[in-house]
Short mmCIF file of C-alpha atoms in Angstrom, two decimals:
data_model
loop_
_atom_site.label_atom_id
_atom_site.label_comp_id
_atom_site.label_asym_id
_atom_site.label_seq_id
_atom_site.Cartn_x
_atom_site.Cartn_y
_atom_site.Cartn_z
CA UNK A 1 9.16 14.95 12.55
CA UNK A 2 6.06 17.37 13.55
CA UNK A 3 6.91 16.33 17.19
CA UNK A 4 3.15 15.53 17.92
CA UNK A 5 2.22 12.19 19.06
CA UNK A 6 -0.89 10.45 19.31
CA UNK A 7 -1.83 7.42 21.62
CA UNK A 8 -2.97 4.50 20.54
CA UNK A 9 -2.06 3.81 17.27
CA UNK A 10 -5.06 1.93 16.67
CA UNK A 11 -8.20 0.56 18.33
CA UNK A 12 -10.93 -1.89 17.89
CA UNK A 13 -14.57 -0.65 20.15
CA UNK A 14 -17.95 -1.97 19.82
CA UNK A 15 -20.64 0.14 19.14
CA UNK A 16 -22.03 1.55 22.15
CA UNK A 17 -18.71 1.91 24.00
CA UNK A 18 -16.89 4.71 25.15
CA UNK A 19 -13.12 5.77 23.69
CA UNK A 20 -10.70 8.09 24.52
CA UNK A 21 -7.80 9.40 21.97
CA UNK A 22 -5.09 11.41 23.52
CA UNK A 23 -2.34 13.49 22.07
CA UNK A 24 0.56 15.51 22.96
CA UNK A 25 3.92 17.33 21.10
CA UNK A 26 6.99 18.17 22.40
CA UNK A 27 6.81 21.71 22.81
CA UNK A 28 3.91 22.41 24.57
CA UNK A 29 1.88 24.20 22.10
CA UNK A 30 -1.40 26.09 23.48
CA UNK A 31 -3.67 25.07 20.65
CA UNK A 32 -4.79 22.04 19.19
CA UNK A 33 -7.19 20.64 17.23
CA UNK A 34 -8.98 17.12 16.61
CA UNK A 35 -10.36 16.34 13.20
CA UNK A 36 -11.46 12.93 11.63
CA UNK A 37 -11.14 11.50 8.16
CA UNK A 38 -13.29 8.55 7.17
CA UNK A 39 -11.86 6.69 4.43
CA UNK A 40 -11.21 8.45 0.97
CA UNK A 41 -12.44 11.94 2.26
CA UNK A 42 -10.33 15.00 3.33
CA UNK A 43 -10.33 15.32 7.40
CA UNK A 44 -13.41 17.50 8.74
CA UNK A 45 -12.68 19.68 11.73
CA UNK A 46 -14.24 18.38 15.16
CA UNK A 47 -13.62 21.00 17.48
CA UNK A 48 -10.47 23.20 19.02
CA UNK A 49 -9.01 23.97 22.66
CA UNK A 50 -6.88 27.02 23.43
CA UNK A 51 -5.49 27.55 26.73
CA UNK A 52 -7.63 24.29 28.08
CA UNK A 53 -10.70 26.18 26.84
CA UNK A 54 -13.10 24.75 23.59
CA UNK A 55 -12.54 27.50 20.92
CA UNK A 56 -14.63 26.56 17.85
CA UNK A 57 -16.70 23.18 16.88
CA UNK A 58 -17.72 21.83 13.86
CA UNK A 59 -20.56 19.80 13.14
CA UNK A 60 -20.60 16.97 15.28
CA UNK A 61 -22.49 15.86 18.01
CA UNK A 62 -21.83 16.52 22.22
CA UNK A 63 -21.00 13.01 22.21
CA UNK A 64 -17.80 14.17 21.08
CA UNK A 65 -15.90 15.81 24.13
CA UNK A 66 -12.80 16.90 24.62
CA UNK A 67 -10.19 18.00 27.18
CA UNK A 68 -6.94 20.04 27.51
CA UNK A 69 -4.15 20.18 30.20
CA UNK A 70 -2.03 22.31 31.53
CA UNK A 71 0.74 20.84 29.52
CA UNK A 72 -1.40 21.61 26.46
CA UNK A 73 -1.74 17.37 25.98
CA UNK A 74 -5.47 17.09 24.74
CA UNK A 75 -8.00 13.69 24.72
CA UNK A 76 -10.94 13.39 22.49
CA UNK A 77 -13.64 11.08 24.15
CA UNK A 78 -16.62 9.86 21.92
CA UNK A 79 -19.40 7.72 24.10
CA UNK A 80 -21.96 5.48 22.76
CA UNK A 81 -19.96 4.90 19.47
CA UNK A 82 -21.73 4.42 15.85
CA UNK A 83 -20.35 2.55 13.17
CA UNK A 84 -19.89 5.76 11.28
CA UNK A 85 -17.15 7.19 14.02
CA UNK A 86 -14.65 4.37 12.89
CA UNK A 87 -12.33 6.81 10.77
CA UNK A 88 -8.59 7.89 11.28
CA UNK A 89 -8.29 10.69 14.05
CA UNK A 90 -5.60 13.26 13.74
CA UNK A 91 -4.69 15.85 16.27
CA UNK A 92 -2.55 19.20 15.34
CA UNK A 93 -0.92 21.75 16.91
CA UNK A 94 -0.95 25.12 15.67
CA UNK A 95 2.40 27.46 15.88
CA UNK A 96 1.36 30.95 16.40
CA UNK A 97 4.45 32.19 15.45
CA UNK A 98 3.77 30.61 11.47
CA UNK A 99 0.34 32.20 11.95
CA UNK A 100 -1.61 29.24 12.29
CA UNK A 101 0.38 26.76 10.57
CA UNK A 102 -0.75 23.32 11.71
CA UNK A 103 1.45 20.32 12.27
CA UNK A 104 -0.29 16.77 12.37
CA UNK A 105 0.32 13.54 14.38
CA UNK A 106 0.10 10.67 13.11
CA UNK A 107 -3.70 9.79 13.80
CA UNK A 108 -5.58 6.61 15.85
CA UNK A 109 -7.15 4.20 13.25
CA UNK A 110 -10.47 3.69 15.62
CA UNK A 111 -12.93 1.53 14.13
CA UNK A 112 -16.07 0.33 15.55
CA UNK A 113 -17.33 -3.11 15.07
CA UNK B 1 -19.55 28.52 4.41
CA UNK B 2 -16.29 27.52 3.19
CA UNK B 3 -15.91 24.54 0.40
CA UNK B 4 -12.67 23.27 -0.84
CA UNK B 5 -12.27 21.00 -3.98
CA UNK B 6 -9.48 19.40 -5.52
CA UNK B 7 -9.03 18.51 -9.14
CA UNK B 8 -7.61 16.01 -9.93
CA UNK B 9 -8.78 13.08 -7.75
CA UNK B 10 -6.40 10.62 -8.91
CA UNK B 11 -3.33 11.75 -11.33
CA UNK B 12 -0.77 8.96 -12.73
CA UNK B 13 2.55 10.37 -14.00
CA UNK B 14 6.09 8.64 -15.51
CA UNK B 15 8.96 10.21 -13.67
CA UNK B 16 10.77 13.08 -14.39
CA UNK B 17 7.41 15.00 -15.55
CA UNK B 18 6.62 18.24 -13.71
CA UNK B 19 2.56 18.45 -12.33
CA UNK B 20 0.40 20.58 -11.34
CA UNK B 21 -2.75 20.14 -9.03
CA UNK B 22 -4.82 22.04 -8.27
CA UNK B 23 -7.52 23.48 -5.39
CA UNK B 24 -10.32 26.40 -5.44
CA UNK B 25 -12.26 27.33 -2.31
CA UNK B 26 -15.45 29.52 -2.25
CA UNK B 27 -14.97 32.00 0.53
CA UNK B 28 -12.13 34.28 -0.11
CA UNK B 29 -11.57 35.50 3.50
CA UNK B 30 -9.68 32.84 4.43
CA UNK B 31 -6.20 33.30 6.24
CA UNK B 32 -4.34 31.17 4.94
CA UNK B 33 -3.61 28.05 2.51
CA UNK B 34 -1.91 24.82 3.87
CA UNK B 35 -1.03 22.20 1.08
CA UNK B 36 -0.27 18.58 2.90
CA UNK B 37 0.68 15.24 2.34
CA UNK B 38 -0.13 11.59 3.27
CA UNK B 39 0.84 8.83 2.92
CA UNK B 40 -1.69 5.74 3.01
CA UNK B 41 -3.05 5.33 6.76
CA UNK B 42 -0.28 8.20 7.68
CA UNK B 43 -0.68 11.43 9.12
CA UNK B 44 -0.85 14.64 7.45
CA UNK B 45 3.05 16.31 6.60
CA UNK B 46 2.94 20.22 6.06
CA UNK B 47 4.66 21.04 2.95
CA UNK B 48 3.60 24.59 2.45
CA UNK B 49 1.72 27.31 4.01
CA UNK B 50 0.68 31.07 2.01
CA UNK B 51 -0.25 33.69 4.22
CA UNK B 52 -3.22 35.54 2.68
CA UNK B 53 -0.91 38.23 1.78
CA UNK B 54 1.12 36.60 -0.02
CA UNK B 55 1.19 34.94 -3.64
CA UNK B 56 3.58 31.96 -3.56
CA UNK B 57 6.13 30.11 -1.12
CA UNK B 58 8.65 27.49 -2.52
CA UNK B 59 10.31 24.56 -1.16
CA UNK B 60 12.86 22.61 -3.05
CA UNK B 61 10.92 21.28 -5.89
CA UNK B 62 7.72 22.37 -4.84
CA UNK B 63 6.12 25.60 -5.69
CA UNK B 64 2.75 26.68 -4.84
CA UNK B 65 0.54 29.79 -5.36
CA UNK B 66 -2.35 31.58 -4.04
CA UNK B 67 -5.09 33.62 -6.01
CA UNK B 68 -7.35 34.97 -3.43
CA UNK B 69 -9.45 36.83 -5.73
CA UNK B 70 -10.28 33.71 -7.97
CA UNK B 71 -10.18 31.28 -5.01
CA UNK B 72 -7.74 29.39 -6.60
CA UNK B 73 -4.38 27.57 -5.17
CA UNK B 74 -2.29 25.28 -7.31
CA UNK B 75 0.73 22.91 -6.40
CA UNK B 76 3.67 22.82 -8.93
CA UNK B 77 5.89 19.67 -8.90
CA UNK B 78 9.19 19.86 -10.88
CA UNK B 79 10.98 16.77 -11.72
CA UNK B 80 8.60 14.05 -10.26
CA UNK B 81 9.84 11.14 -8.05
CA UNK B 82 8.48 7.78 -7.43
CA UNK B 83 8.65 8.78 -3.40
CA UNK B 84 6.29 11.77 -4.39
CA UNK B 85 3.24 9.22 -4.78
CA UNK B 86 1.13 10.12 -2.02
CA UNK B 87 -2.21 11.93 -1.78
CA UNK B 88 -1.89 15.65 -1.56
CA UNK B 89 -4.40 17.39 0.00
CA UNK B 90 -5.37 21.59 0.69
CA UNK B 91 -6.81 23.49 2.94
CA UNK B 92 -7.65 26.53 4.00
CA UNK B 93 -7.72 28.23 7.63
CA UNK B 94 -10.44 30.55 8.76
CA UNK B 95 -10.74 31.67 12.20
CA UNK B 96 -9.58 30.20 14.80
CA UNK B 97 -7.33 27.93 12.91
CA UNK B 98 -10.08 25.83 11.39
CA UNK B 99 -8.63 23.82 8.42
CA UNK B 100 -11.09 23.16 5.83
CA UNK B 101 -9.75 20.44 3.68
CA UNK B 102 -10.11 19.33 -0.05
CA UNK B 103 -10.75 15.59 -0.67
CA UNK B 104 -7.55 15.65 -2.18
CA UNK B 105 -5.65 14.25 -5.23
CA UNK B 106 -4.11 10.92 -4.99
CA UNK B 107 -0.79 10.71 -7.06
CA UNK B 108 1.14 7.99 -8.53
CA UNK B 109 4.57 8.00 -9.89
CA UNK B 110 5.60 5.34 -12.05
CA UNK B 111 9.07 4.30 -13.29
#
């Protein structure tokens, strides 16, 4: 139990629309990260927020925003959606005190139709 | 730019064998080296982490080691169970906690 939850589960958007993913954990980490995994492929690293600040993006596009709260909670928002974003998205938290260990949630199946 | 690759892709065992699998990465500087599990449309479950420092961690039946100067990491399984089929996957953390992940290997345990 990583204690990181992720909300919802799954989701069904038609290209063009807007979606937001959020995500939380019980502790109140400062850091967390969003990546996505298509099908079959390892997840690739979207972006990170420390202290409600971005802190490092990888190679996707601005349509892919994010946010983080004062209670750490984070939401990924991806407008004018491609058939390409449908993919699993995973959140994690990162425990400084494991330097850097990350703990997952258990994703949002989003897929675009 | 950092590249992780796992090898096998797919690895089908009877149970009761010990594995290994195994992961190389290109860029040596990296922090450290997260192995992971999931399950089919599952999250990912940390099963070990090696600080950069350090050469191997254990956990029950688990066992995995880090060669920084080959860019090599390898997962040992002892005494395989049908609940270890899963798809394993690595990754290593650069700065600022970025994971980058292996495709991963995709094991099956069969009675």
């Amino acid at each position: 139990e990583t204690g990181v939850t992720q909300s919802p589960t799954h989701l069904i958007k038609t290209r063009g629309q807007q979606v937001t993913l959020r995500c939380s954990s019980q502790s109140g980490h400062n850091t967390v990260s969003w990546y996505q995994q298509a099908l079959g492929q390892g997840p690739q690293f979207i972006f990170q927020y420390y202290r409600e600040e971005e802190n490092g993006r990888g190679n996707f596009p601005p349509r892919f925003s994010g946010l983080q709260f004062p209670n750490y909670s984070s939401e990924l928002n991806v407008n004018a959606l491609e058939l390409d974003d449908s993919a699993l998205y995973l959140c994690a938290i990162t425990t400084t005190g494991r330097m850097g260990e990350q703990y997952f949630g258990p994703g949002t199946r989003l897929t675009v139709t | 730019k950092q590249e992780v690759t796992q090898i096998p892709a797919a690895l089908s065992v009877p149970e009761g064998e010990n594995l290994v699998l195994n992961c190389s990465f290109t860029d040596s500087a990296i922090y450290n080296l997260q192995w992971f599990r999931q399950d089919p449309g599952k999250g990912l479950t940390s099963l070990l982490l090696i600080q950069s420092s350090q050469r191997e961690q254990t956990s029950g039946r688990l066992n995995a080691s880090l060669d920084k100067s080959s860019g090599r990491s390898t997962l040992y399984i002892a005494a395989s169970q049908p609940g270890d089929s899963a798809t394993y996957l690595c990754a290593g953390t650069g700065t600022a906690s970025k994971l980058t992940f292996g495709t991963g290997t995709r094991l099956q345990v069969t009675l």
